[in-house]
Short mmCIF file of C-alpha atoms and ligand atoms in Angstrom, two decimals:
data_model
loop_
_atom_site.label_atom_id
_atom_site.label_comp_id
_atom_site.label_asym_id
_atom_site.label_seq_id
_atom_site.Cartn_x
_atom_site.Cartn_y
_atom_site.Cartn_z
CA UNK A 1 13.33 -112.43 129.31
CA UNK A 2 13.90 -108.78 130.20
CA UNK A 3 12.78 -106.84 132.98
CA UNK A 4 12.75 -103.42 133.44
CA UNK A 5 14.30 -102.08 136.88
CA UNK A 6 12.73 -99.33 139.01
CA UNK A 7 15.03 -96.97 140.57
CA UNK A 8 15.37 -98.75 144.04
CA UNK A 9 15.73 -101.66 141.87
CA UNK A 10 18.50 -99.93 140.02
CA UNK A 11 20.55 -99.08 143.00
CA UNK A 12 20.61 -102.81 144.18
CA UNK A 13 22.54 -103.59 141.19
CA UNK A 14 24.87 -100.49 141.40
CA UNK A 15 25.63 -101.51 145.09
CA UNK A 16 26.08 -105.05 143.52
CA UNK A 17 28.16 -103.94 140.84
CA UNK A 18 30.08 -101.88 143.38
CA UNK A 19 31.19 -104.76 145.41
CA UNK A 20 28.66 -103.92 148.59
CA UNK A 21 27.57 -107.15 148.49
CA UNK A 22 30.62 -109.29 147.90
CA UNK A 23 33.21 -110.02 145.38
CA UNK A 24 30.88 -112.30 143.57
CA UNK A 25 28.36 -109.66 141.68
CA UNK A 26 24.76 -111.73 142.42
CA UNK A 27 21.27 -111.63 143.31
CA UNK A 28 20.44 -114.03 146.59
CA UNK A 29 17.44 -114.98 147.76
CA UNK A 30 15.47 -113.42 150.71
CA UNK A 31 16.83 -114.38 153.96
CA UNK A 32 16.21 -111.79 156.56
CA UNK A 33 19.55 -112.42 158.36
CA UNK A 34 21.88 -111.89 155.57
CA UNK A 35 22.98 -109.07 154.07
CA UNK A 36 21.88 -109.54 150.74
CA UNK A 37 20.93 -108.52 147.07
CA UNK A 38 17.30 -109.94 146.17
CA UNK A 39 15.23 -109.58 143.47
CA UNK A 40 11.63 -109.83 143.10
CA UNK A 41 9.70 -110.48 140.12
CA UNK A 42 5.83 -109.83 139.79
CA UNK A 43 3.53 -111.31 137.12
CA UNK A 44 5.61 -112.89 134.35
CA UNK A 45 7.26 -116.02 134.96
CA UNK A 46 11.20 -115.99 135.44
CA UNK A 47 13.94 -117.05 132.45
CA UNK A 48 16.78 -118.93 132.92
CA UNK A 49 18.40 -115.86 131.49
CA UNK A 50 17.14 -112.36 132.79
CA UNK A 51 18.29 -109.72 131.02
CA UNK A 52 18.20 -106.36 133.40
CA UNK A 53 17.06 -102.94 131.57
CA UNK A 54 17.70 -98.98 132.82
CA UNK A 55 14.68 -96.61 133.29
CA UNK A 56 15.32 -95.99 129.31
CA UNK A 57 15.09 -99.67 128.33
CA UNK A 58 19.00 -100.16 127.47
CA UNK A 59 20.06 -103.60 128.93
CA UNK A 60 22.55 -102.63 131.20
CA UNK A 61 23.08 -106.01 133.10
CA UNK A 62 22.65 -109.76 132.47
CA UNK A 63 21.37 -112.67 135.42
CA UNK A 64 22.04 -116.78 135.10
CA UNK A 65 19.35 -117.95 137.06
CA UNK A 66 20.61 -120.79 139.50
CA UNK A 67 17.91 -120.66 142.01
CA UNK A 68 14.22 -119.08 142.20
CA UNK A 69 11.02 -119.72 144.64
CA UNK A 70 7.45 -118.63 144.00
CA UNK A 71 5.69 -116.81 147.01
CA UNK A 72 2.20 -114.76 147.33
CA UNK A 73 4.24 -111.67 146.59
CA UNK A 74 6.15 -113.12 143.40
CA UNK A 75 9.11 -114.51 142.26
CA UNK A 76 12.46 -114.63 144.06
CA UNK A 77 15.55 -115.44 141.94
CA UNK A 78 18.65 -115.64 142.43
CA UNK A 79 21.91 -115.84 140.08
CA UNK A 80 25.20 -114.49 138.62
CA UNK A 81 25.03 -110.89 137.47
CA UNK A 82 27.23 -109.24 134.68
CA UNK A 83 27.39 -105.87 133.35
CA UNK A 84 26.75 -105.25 130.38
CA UNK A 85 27.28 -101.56 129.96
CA UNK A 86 27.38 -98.32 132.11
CA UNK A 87 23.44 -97.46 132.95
CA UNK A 88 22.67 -94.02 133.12
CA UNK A 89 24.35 -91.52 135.47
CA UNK A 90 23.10 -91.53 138.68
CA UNK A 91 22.73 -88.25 140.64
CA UNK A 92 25.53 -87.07 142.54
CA UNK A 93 27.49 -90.08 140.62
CA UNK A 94 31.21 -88.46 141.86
CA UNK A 95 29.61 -88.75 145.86
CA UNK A 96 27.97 -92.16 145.49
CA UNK A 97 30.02 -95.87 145.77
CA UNK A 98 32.95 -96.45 143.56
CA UNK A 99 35.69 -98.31 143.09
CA UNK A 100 39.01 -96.83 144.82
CA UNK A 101 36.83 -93.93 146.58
CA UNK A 102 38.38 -94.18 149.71
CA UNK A 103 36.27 -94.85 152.89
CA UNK A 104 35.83 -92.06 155.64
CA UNK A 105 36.65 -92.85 159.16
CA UNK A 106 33.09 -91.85 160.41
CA UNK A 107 29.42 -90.64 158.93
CA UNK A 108 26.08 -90.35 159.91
CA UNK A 109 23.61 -91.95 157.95
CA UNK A 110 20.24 -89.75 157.50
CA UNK A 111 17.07 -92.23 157.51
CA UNK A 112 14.04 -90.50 156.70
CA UNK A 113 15.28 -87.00 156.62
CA UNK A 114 17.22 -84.37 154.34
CA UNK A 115 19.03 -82.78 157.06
CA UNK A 116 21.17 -83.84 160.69
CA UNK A 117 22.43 -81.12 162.86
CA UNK A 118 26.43 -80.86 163.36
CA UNK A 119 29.09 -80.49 161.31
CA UNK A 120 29.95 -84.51 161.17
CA UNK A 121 30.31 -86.13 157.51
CA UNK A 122 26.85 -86.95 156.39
CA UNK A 123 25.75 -89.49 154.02
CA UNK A 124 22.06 -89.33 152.42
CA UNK A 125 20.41 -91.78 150.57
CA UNK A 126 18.78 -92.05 147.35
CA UNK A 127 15.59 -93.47 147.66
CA UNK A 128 14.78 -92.57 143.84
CA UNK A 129 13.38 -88.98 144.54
CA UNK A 130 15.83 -86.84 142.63
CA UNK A 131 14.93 -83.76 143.96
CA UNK A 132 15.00 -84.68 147.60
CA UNK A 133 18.32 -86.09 147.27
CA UNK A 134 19.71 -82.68 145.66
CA UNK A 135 17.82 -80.33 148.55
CA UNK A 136 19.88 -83.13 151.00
CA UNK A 137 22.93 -82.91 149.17
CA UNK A 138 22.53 -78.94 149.04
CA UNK A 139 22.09 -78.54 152.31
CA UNK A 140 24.92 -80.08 153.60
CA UNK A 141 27.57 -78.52 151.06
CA UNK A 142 26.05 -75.35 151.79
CA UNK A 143 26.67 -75.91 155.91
CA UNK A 144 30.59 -77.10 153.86
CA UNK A 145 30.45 -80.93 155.46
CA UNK A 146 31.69 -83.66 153.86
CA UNK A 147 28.88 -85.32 151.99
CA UNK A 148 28.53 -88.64 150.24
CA UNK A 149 25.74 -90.55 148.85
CA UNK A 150 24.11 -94.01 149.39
CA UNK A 151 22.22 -95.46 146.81
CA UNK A 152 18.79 -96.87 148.78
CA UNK A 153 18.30 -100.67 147.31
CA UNK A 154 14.75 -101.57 147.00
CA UNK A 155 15.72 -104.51 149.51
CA UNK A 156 11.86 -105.78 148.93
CA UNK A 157 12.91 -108.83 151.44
CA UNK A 158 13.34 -106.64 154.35
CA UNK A 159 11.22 -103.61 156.80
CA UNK A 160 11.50 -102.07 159.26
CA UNK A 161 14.85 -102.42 161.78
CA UNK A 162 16.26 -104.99 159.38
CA UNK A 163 16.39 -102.40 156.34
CA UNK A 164 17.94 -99.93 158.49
CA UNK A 165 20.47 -102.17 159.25
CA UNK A 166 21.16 -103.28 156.20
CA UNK A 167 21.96 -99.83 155.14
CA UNK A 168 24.13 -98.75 157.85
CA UNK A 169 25.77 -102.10 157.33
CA UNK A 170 26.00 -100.48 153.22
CA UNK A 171 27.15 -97.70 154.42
CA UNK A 172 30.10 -99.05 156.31
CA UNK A 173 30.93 -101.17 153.71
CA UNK A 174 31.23 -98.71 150.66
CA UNK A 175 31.18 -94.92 152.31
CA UNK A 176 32.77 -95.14 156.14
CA UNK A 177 34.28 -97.11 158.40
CA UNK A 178 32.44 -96.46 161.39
CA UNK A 179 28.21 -94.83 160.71
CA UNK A 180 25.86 -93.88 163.12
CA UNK A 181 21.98 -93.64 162.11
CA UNK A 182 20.47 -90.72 162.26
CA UNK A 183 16.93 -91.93 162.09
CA UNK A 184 13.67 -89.80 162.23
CA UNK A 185 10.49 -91.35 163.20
CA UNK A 186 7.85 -88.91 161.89
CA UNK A 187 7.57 -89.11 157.98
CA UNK A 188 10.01 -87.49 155.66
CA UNK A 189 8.34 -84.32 154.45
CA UNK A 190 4.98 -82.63 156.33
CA UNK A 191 2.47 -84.78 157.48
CA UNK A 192 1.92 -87.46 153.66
CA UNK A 193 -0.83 -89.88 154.41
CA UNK A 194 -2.24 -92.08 151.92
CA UNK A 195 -6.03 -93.87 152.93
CA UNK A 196 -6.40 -97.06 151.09
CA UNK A 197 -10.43 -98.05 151.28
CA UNK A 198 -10.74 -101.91 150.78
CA UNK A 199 -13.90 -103.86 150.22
CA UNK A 200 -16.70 -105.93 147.88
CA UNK A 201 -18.14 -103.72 145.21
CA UNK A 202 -21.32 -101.74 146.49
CA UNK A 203 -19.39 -101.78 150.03
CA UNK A 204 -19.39 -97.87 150.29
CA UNK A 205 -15.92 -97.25 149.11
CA UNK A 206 -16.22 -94.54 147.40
CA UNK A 207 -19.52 -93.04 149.08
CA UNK A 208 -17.07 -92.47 152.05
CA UNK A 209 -14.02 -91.59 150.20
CA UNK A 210 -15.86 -88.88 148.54
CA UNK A 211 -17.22 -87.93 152.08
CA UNK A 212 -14.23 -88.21 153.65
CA UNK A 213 -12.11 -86.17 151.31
CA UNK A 214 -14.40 -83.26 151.64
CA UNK A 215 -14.26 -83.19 155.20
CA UNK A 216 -10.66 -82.94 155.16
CA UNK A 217 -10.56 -80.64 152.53
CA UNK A 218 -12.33 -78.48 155.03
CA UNK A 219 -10.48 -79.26 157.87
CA UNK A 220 -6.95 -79.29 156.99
CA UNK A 221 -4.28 -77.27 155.18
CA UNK A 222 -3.28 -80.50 152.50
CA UNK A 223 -3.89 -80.72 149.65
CA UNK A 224 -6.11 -83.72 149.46
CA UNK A 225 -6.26 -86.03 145.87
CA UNK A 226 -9.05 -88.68 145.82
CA UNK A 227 -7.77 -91.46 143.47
CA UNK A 228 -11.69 -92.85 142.37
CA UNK A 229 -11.86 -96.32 141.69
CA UNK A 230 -13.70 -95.35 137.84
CA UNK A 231 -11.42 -92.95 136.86
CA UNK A 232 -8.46 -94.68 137.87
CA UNK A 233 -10.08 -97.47 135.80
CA UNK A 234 -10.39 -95.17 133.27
CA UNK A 235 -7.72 -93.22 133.23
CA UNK A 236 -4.48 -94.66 134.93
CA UNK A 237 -5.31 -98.46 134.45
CA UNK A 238 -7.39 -98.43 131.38
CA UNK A 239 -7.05 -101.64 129.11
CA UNK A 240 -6.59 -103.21 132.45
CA UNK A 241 -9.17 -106.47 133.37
CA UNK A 242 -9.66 -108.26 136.62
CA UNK A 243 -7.46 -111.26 136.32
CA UNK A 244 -5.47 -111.24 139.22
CA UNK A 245 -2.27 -109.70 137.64
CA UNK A 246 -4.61 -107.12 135.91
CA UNK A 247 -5.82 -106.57 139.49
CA UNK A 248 -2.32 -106.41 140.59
CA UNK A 249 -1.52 -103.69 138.31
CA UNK A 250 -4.27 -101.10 139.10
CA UNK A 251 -3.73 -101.44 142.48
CA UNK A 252 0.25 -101.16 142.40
CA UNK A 253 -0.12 -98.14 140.14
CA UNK A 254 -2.95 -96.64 142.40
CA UNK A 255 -0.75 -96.71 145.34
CA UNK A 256 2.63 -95.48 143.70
CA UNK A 257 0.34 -92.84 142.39
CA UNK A 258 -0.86 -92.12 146.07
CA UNK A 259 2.98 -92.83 147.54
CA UNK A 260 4.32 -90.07 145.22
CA UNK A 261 1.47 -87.35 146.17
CA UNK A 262 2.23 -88.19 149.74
CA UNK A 263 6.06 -87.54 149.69
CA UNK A 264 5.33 -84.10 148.82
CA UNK A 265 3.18 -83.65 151.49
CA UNK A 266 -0.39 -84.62 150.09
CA UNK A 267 -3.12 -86.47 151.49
CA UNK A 268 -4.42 -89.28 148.81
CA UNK A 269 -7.17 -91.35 149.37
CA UNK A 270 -7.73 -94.37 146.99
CA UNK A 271 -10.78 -96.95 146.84
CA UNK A 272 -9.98 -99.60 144.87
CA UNK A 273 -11.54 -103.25 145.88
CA UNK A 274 -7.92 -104.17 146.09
CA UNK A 275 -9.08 -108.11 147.11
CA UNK A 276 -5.23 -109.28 147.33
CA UNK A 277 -3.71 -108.87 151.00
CA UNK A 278 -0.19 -109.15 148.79
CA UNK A 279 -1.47 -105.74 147.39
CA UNK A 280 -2.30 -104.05 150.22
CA UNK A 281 1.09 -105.09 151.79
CA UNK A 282 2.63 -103.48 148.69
CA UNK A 283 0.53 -100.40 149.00
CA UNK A 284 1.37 -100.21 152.46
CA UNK A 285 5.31 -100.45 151.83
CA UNK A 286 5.19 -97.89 149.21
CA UNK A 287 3.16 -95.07 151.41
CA UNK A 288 5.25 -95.87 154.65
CA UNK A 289 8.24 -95.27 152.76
CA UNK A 290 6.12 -91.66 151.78
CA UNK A 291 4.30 -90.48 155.34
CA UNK A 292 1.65 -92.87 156.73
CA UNK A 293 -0.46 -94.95 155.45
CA UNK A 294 -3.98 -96.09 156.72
CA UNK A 295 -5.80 -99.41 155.71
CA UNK A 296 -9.81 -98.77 155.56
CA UNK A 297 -11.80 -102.30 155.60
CA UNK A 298 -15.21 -101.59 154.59
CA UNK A 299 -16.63 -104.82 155.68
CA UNK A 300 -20.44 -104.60 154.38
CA UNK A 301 -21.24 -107.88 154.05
CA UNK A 302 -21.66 -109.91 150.59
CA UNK A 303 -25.11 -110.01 151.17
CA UNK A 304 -25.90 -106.44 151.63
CA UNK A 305 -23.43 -105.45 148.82
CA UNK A 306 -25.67 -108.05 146.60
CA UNK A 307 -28.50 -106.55 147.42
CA UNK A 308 -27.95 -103.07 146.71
CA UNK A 309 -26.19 -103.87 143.45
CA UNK A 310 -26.67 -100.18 142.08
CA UNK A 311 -24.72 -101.10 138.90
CA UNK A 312 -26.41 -104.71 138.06
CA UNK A 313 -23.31 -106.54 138.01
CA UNK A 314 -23.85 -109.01 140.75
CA UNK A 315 -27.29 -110.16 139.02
CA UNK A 316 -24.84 -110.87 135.92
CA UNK A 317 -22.35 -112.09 137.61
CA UNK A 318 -24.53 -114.55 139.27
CA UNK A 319 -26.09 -115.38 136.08
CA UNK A 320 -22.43 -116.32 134.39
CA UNK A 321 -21.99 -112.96 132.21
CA UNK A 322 -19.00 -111.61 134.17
CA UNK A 323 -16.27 -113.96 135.16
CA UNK A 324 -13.61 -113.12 138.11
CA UNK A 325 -16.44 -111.20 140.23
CA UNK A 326 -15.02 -110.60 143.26
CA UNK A 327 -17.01 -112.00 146.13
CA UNK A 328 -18.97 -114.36 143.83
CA UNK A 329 -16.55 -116.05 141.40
CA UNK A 330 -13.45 -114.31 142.38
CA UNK A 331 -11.78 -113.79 145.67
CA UNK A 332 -11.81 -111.36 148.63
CA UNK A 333 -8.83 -111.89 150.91
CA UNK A 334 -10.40 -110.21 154.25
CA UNK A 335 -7.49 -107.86 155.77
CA UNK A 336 -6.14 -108.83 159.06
CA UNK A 337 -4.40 -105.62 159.79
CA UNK A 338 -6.65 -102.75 158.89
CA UNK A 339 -6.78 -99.57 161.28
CA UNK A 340 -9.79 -99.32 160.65
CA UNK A 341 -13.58 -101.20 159.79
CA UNK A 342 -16.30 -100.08 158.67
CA UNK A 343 -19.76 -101.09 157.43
CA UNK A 344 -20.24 -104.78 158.92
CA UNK A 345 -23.00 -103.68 161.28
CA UNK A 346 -25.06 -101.41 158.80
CA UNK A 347 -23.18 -98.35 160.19
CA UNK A 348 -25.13 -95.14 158.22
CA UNK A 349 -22.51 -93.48 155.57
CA UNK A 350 -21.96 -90.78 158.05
CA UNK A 351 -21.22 -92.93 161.16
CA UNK A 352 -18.71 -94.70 158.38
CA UNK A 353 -16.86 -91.49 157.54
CA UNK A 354 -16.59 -90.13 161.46
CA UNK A 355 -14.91 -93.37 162.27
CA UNK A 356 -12.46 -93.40 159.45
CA UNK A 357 -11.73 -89.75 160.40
CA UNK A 358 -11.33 -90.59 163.65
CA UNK A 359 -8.81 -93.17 162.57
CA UNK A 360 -6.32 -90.49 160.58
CA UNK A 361 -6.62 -88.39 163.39
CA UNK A 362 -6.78 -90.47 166.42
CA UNK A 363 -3.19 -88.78 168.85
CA UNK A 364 -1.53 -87.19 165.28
CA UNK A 365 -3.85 -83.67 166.07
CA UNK A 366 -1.64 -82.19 163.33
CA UNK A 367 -4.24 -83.55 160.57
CA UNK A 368 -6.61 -81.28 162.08
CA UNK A 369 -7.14 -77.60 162.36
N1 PPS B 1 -14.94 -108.95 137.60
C1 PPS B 1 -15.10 -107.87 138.37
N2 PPS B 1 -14.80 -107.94 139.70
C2 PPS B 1 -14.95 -106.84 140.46
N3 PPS B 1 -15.36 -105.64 140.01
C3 PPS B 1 -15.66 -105.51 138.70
C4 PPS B 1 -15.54 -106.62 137.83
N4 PPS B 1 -15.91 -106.20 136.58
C5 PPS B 1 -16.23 -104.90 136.67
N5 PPS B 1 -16.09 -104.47 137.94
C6 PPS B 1 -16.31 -103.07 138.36
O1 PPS B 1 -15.01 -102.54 138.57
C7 PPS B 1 -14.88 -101.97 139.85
C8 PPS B 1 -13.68 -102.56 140.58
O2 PPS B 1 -12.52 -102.06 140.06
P1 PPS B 1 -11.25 -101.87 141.00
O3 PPS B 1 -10.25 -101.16 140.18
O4 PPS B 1 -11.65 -101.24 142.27
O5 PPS B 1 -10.83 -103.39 141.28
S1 PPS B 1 -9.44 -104.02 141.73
O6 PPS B 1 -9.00 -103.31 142.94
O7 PPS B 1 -8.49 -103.84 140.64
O8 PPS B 1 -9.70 -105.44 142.03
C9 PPS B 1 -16.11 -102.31 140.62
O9 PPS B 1 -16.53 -101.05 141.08
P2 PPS B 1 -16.97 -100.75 142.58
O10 PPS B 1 -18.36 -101.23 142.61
O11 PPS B 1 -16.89 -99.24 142.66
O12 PPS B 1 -16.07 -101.41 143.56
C10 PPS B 1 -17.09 -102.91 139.64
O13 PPS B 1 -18.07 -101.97 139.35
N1 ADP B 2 -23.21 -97.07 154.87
C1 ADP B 2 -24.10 -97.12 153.89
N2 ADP B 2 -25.38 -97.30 154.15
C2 ADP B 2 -26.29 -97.38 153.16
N3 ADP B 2 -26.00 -97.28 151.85
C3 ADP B 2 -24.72 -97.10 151.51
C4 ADP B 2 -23.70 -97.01 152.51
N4 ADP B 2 -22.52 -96.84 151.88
C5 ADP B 2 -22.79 -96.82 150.55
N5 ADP B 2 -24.12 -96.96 150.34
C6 ADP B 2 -24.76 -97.03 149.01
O1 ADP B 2 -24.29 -98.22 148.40
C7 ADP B 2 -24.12 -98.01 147.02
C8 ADP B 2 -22.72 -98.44 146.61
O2 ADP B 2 -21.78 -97.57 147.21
P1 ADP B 2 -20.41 -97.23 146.53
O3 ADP B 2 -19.79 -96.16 147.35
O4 ADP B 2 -20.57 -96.96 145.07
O5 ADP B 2 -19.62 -98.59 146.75
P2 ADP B 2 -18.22 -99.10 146.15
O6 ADP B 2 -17.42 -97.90 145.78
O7 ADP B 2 -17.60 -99.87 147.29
O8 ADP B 2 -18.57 -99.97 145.00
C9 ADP B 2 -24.41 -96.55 146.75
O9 ADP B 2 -25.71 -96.46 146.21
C10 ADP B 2 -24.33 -95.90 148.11
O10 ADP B 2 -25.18 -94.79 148.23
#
């Protein structure tokens, strides 16, 4: 089989390639202590044989499975890796890993932002935003301090504290000897939020979105993108179904979609039915990596949703002309951690929209003019 890499994807196997990981070049999988390569495959089954491709398609690495396990989020696997070729050059390839680059004696690692104060070495990462790593890079030969480059690996096994220790662990490994993190808490450019609205169709998804989005078009300075479920459909994910990879699709394309408006600053809000709590995880890790992120349950029960049924589907789905309904033939995995609830107590549309606005804004005043 082949599989084509992201970019975060990409700079796991140049840190493999580069020795970061080891002497032995390979994939492991996910154990949250170790310092390790993983690789995560969504909707098509593993090979034996996984051939690894560049953002153009050329296969640029090969993997011998030895070892793979099946979760809610995918497929782990791990195995031998060879190159095959050079991939593409990465940005800033003469600053990033190499062999017989010698290591500093001491850098600060910048996590989450393109610029530390001093005059220390500084490394910067590349999470796969080109033109954030070249404003970084910039920067800090323009202040004349030593600068070098840390490819960010999409590490999809670890958040949180144990990423950022993996990377200054990376970092000591392939750039310096000895790295402090210089880590900023607030997100990495202007105030990015993506809203993700969950819920049954006919739960007010988009009724609130829409509401919602005008309100903060009126009350902030962002530029505010509302991702609608139907045009997504139509547009972004069309040819798509509802099987669950189908499902799995729209939703991871709606919130990379959201993610990349929200790293330059954006507000997007999205209202897909997004049933999968494995998709709203993913959503989730995408945005934080952006700004924030806010989970909106719209919890209108089944029964309400049913009855309104605007559209007609329910009546067909109940009478066995649409398959995979979700809430009547297909599941709805009720989210455990959403900031916010809605609709389960017949709340009007406008009571709905205060509270979710009350949610984005609740202590971050910034939002709000
Ligand atoms: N089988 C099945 N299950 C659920 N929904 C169905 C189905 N077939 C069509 N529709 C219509 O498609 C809308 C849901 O699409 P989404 O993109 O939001 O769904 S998902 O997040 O990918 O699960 C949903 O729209 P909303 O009512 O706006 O939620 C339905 O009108
Ligand atoms: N809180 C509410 N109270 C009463 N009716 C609502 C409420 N929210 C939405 N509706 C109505 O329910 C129907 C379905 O809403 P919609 O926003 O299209 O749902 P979804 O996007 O979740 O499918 C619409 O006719 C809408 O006017």
């Amino acid at each position: 089989m082949q599989l084509r890499l992201t970019r975060t994807q990409l700079n796991e196997l140049e840190l493999i390639l580069a020795g970061a990981y080891g002497t032995r070049p390979r994939y492991h999988l996910p154990t949250v202590a170790g310092h390790v390569a993983t690789l995560l495959i969504r909707d098509v089954t593993a090979g034996r044989q996984i051939e690894l491709l560049d953002t153009e398609t050329t296969p640029i690495a090969v993997i011998e499975v030895d070892e793979s396990t099946t979760t809610d989020r995918g497929t782990w696997v791990a195995g031998t890796v060879t190159a095959l070729r050079e991939p593409a050059t990465p940005p800033f390839a003469p600053l990033r890993p190499g062999p017989g680059r010698p290591l500093l004696d001491h850098a600060v690692l910048a996590v989450g932002h393109d610029h530390v104060p001093g005059d220390e070495p500084v490394i910067h990462l590349d999470a796969g935003d080109p033109e954030a790593l070249s404003r970084a890079v910039h920067t800090a030969q323009r202040d004349r301090r030593t600068v070098r480059v840390l490819p960010e690996p999409a590490a999809e096994h670890l958040d949180g504290d144990a990423r950022i220790e993996l990377l200054s662990h990376l970092a000591e490994v392939t750039t310096a000897g000895h790295v402090t993190v210089s880590r900023r808490q607030r997100a990495p450019r202007g105030n990015g939020l993506v809203v993700l609205f969950t819920g049954l169709s006919g739960s007010g998804k988009s009724t609130i979105a829409r509401q919602l989005t005008g309100r903060l078009r009126a009350e902030t300075h962002q530029r505010v993108t509302l991702l609608d479920g139907d045009e997504v459909r139509a547009m972004l994910s069309s040819g798509l179904g509802f099987s669950r990879a189908d499902r799995e699709l729209n939703v991871r394309r709606i919130g990379w979609v959201a993610s990349q408006l929200a790293a330059h600053g954006g507000i997007a809000i999205c209202a897909p039915i997004a049933p999968y709590r494995s998709m709203r995880d993913e959503v989730r890790t995408m945005a934080e990596r952006a700004g924030r992120f806010v989970l909106v349950h719209v919890a209108t029960p089944l029964e309400v949703c049913e009855a309104r049924d605007r559209k007609g589907l329910y009546a067909k789905a109940r009478a066995g002309e649409i398959a995979e309904f979700t809430g009547i033939s297909d599941p709805y995995e009720d989210p455990t951690d959403a900031d916010v609830t809605v609709g389960a107590h017949g709340e009007s549309i406008e009571e709905c929209t205060e509270q979710v606005l009350a949610a984005i804004t609740g202590g971050v005043g910034s939002y709000i003019i």
